[in-house]
Coordinates of C-alpha atoms in Angstrom, one line a residue:
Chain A
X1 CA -29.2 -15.7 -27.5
X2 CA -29.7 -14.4 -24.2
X3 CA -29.3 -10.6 -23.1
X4 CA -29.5 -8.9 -19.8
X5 CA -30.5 -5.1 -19.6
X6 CA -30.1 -2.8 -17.2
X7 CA -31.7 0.9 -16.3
X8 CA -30.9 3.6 -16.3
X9 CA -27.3 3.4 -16.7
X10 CA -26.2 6.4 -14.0
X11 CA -28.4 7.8 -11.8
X12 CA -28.1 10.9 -9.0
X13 CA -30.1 11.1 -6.4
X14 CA -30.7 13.2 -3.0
X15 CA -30.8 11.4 0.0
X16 CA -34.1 10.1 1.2
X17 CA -35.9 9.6 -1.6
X18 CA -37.3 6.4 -3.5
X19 CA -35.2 4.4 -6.0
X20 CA -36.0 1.7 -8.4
X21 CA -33.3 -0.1 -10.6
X22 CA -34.6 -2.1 -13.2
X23 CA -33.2 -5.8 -14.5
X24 CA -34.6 -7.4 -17.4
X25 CA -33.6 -10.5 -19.1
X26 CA -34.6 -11.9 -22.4
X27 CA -33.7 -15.3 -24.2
X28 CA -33.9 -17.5 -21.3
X29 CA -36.8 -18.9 -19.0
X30 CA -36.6 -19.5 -14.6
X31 CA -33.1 -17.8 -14.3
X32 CA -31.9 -17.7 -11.4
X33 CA -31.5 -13.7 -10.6
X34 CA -29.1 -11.9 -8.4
X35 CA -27.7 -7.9 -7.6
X36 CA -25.0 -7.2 -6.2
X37 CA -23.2 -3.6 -5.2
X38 CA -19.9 -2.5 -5.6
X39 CA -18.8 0.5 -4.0
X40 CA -16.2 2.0 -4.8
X41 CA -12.4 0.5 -3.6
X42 CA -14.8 -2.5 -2.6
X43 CA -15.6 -5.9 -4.4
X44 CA -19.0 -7.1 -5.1
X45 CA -21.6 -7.7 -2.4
X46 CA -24.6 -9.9 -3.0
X47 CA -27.6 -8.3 -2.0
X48 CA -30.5 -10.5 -3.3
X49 CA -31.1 -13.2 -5.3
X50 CA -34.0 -14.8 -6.7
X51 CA -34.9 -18.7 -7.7
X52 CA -38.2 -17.4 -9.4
X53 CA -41.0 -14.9 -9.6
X54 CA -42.2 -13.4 -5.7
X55 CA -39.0 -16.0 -4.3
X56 CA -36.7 -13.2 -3.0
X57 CA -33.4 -14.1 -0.2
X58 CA -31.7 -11.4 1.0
X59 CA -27.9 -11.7 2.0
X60 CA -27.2 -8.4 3.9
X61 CA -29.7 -6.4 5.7
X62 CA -30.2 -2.9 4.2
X63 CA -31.9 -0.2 3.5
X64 CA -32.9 -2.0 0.3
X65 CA -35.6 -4.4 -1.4
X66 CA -36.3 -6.5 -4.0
X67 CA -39.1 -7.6 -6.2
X68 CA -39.8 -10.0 -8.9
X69 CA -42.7 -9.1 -9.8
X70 CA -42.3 -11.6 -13.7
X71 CA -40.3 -14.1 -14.6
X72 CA -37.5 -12.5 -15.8
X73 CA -37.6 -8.7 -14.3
X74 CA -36.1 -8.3 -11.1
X75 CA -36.1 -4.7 -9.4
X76 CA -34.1 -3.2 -7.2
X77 CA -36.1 -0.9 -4.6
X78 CA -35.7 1.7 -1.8
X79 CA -38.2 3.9 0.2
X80 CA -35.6 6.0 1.1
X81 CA -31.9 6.4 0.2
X82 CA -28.8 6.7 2.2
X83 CA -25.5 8.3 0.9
X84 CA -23.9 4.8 1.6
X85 CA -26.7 3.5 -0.6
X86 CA -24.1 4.9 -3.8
X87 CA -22.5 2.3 -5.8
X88 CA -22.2 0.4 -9.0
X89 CA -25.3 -1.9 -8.8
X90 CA -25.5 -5.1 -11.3
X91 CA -27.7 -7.6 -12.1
X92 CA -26.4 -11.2 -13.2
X93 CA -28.5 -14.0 -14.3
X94 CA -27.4 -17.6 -14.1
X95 CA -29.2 -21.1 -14.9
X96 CA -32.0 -22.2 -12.9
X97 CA -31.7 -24.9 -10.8
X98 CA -32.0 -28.5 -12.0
X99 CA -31.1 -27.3 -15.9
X100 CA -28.0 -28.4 -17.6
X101 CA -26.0 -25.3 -16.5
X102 CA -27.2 -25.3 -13.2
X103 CA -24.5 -24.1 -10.7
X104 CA -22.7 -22.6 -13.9
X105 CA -21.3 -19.0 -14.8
X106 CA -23.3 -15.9 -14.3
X107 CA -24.3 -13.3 -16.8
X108 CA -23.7 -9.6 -15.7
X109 CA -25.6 -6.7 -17.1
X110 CA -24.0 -3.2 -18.0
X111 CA -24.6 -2.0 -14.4
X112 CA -26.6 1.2 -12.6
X113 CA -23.9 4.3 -11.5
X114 CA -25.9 5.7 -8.3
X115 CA -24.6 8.7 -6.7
X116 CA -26.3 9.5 -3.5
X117 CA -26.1 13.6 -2.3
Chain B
X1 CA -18.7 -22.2 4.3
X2 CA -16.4 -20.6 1.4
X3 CA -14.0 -17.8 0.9
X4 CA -12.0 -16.3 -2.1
X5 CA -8.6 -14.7 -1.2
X6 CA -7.1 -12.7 -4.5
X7 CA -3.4 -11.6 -3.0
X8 CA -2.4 -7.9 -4.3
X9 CA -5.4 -5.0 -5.1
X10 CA -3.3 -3.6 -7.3
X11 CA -0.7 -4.9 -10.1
X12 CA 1.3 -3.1 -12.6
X13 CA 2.7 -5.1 -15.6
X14 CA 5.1 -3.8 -18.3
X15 CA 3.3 -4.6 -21.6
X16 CA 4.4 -7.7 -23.0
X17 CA 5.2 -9.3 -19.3
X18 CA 3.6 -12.0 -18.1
X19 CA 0.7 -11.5 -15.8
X20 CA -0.1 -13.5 -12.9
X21 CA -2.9 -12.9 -10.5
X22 CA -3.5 -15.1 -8.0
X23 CA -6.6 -16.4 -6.7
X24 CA -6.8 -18.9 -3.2
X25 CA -10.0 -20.2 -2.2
X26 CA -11.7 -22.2 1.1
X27 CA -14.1 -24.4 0.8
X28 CA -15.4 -27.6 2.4
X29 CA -16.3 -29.2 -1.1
X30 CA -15.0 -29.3 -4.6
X31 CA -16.0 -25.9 -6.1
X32 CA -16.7 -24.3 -9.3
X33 CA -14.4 -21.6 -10.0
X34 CA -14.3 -18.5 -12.0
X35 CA -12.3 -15.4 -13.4
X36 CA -14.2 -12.4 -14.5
X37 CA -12.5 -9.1 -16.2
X38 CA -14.5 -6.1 -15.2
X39 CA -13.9 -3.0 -17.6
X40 CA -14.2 0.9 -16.5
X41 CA -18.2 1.7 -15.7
X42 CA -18.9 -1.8 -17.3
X43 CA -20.4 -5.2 -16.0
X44 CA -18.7 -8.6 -15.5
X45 CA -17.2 -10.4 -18.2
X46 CA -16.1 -14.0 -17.8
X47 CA -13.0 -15.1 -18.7
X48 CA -12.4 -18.9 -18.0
X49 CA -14.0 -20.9 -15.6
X50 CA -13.3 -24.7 -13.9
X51 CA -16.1 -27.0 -13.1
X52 CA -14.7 -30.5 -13.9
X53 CA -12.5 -32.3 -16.4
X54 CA -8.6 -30.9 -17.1
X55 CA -7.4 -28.7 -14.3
X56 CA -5.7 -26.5 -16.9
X57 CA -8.6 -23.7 -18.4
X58 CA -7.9 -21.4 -21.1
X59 CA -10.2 -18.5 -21.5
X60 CA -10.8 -15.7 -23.8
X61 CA -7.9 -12.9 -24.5
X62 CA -5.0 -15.2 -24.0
X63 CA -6.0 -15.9 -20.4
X64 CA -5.5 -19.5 -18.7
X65 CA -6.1 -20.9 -15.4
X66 CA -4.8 -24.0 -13.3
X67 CA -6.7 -25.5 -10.5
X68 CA -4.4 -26.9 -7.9
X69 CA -6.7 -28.7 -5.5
X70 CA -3.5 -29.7 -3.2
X71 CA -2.9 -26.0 -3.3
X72 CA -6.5 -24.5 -2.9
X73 CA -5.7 -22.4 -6.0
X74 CA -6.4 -21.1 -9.2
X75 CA -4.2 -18.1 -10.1
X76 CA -4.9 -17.0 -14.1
X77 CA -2.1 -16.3 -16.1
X78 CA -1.3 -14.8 -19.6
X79 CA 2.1 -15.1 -21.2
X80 CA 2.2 -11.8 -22.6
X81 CA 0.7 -8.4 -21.5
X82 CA -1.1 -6.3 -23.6
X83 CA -2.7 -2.6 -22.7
X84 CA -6.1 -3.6 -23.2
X85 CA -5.2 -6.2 -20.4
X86 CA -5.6 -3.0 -18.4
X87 CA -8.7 -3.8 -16.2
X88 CA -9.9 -5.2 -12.3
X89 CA -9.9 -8.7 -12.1
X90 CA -12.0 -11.0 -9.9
X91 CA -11.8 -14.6 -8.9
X92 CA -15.2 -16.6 -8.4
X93 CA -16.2 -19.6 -6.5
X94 CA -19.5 -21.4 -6.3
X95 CA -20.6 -24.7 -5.1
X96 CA -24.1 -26.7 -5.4
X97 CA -24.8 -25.9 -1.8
X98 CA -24.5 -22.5 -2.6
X99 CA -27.4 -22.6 -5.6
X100 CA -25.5 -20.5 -7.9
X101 CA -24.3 -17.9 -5.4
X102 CA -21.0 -16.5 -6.1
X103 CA -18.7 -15.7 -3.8
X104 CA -16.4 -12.9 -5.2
X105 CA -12.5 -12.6 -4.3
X106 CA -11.7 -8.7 -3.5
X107 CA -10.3 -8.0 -7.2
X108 CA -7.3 -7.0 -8.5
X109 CA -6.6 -4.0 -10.9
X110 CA -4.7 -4.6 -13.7
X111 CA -2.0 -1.5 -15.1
X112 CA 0.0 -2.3 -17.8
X113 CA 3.0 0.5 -18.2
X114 CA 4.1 0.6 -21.9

């Protein structure tokens, strides 16, 4: 079965330094990747999504990045954060294109808390 | 391109009620559509979803959906309430265009009041 992990689960930081959230999945091969944020009172934004390893879109510009660096790891990055970077951040896989499921559900992981101070 | 309009942020429901959330979306094709629950400090779990076939869905927990195309709808219902109902709710719609991209509906928090 498949299984999407997240880390770490909360995280406080000061404003202006680095940050790197860290999405793994396991039991599947070519997902398609995604994060979103969801501040708080807010719904979910996309922020990136990914098709396959070093293939990165990004829907809103921000002070963020992302990387896929393997197949199925997908990292959230910033050089240096802002207090409107805090937010629930998740990570959701979904089928790759052209497979049975394509277009289908996505999977969520357990989320990132960041606090920004 | 699409939209997701959830009427209502907030909806209280006396336990054992019926529970109605609805969900309109835009879109210029046919889409895929979604209800996920969304538990305190957790992720996304999905409830029911519509692709094809029977517009009437049921999902996990007692949950069903109806897709009305003539209506742009598809507002989940249960018949009964129950406190671990208690939860934010969020309607979903995708289409192939859109290669898997969701787009998410504002949510809706769920209190049920014993």
């Amino acid at each position: 079965s498949q299984t999407i992990h997240q880390w770490p689960a909360t995280l406080v930081q000061p404003v202006g330094s680095p940050l790197s959230l860290e999405c793994t999945v396991e039991g599947t091969s070519n997902p398609n990747l995604y994060w979103y944020r969801q501040a708080a009172g807010r719904g979910l934004q996309l922020l990136f999504y990914s098709i396959g390893i070093g293939q990165i879109s990004s829907e809103v510009p921000q002070n963020l990045s992302a990387s896929r660096p393997q197949d199925r790891q997908f990292i959230l990055s910033s050089k240096k954060l802002l207090l409107s970077d805090s937010g629930f951040y998740l990570c959701a896989w979904s089928s790759p294109a052209g497979g049975p499921l394509m277009f289908d559900e996505q999977f969520f992981g357990p989320g990132t808390r960041l606090t920004v101070l | 391109a699409q939209s997701v309009t959830q009427l209502g942020s907030h909806v209280s429901v006396s336990e054992g009620a019926l529970v109605l959330l609805r969900c309109n979306y835009s879109s210029s094709v046919p889409p895929y559509l979604f209800w996920y629950v969304q538990y305190p400090n957790q992720g996304l779990q999905l409830l029911l979803k519509y692709t094809t076939g029977a517009t009437l869905v049921k999902g996990i927990n007692g949950f069903e959906a109806e897709f009305k195309k003539s209506e742009t709808s598809f507002h989940l219902t249960k018949p009964s309430a129950h406190m671990s109902d208690a939860a934010e709710y969020f309607c979903a719609v995708s289409h192939p265009s859109s290669w898997g991209k969701l787009q998410f509906g504002a949510g809706t928090q769920v209190v049920v009041t014993p």
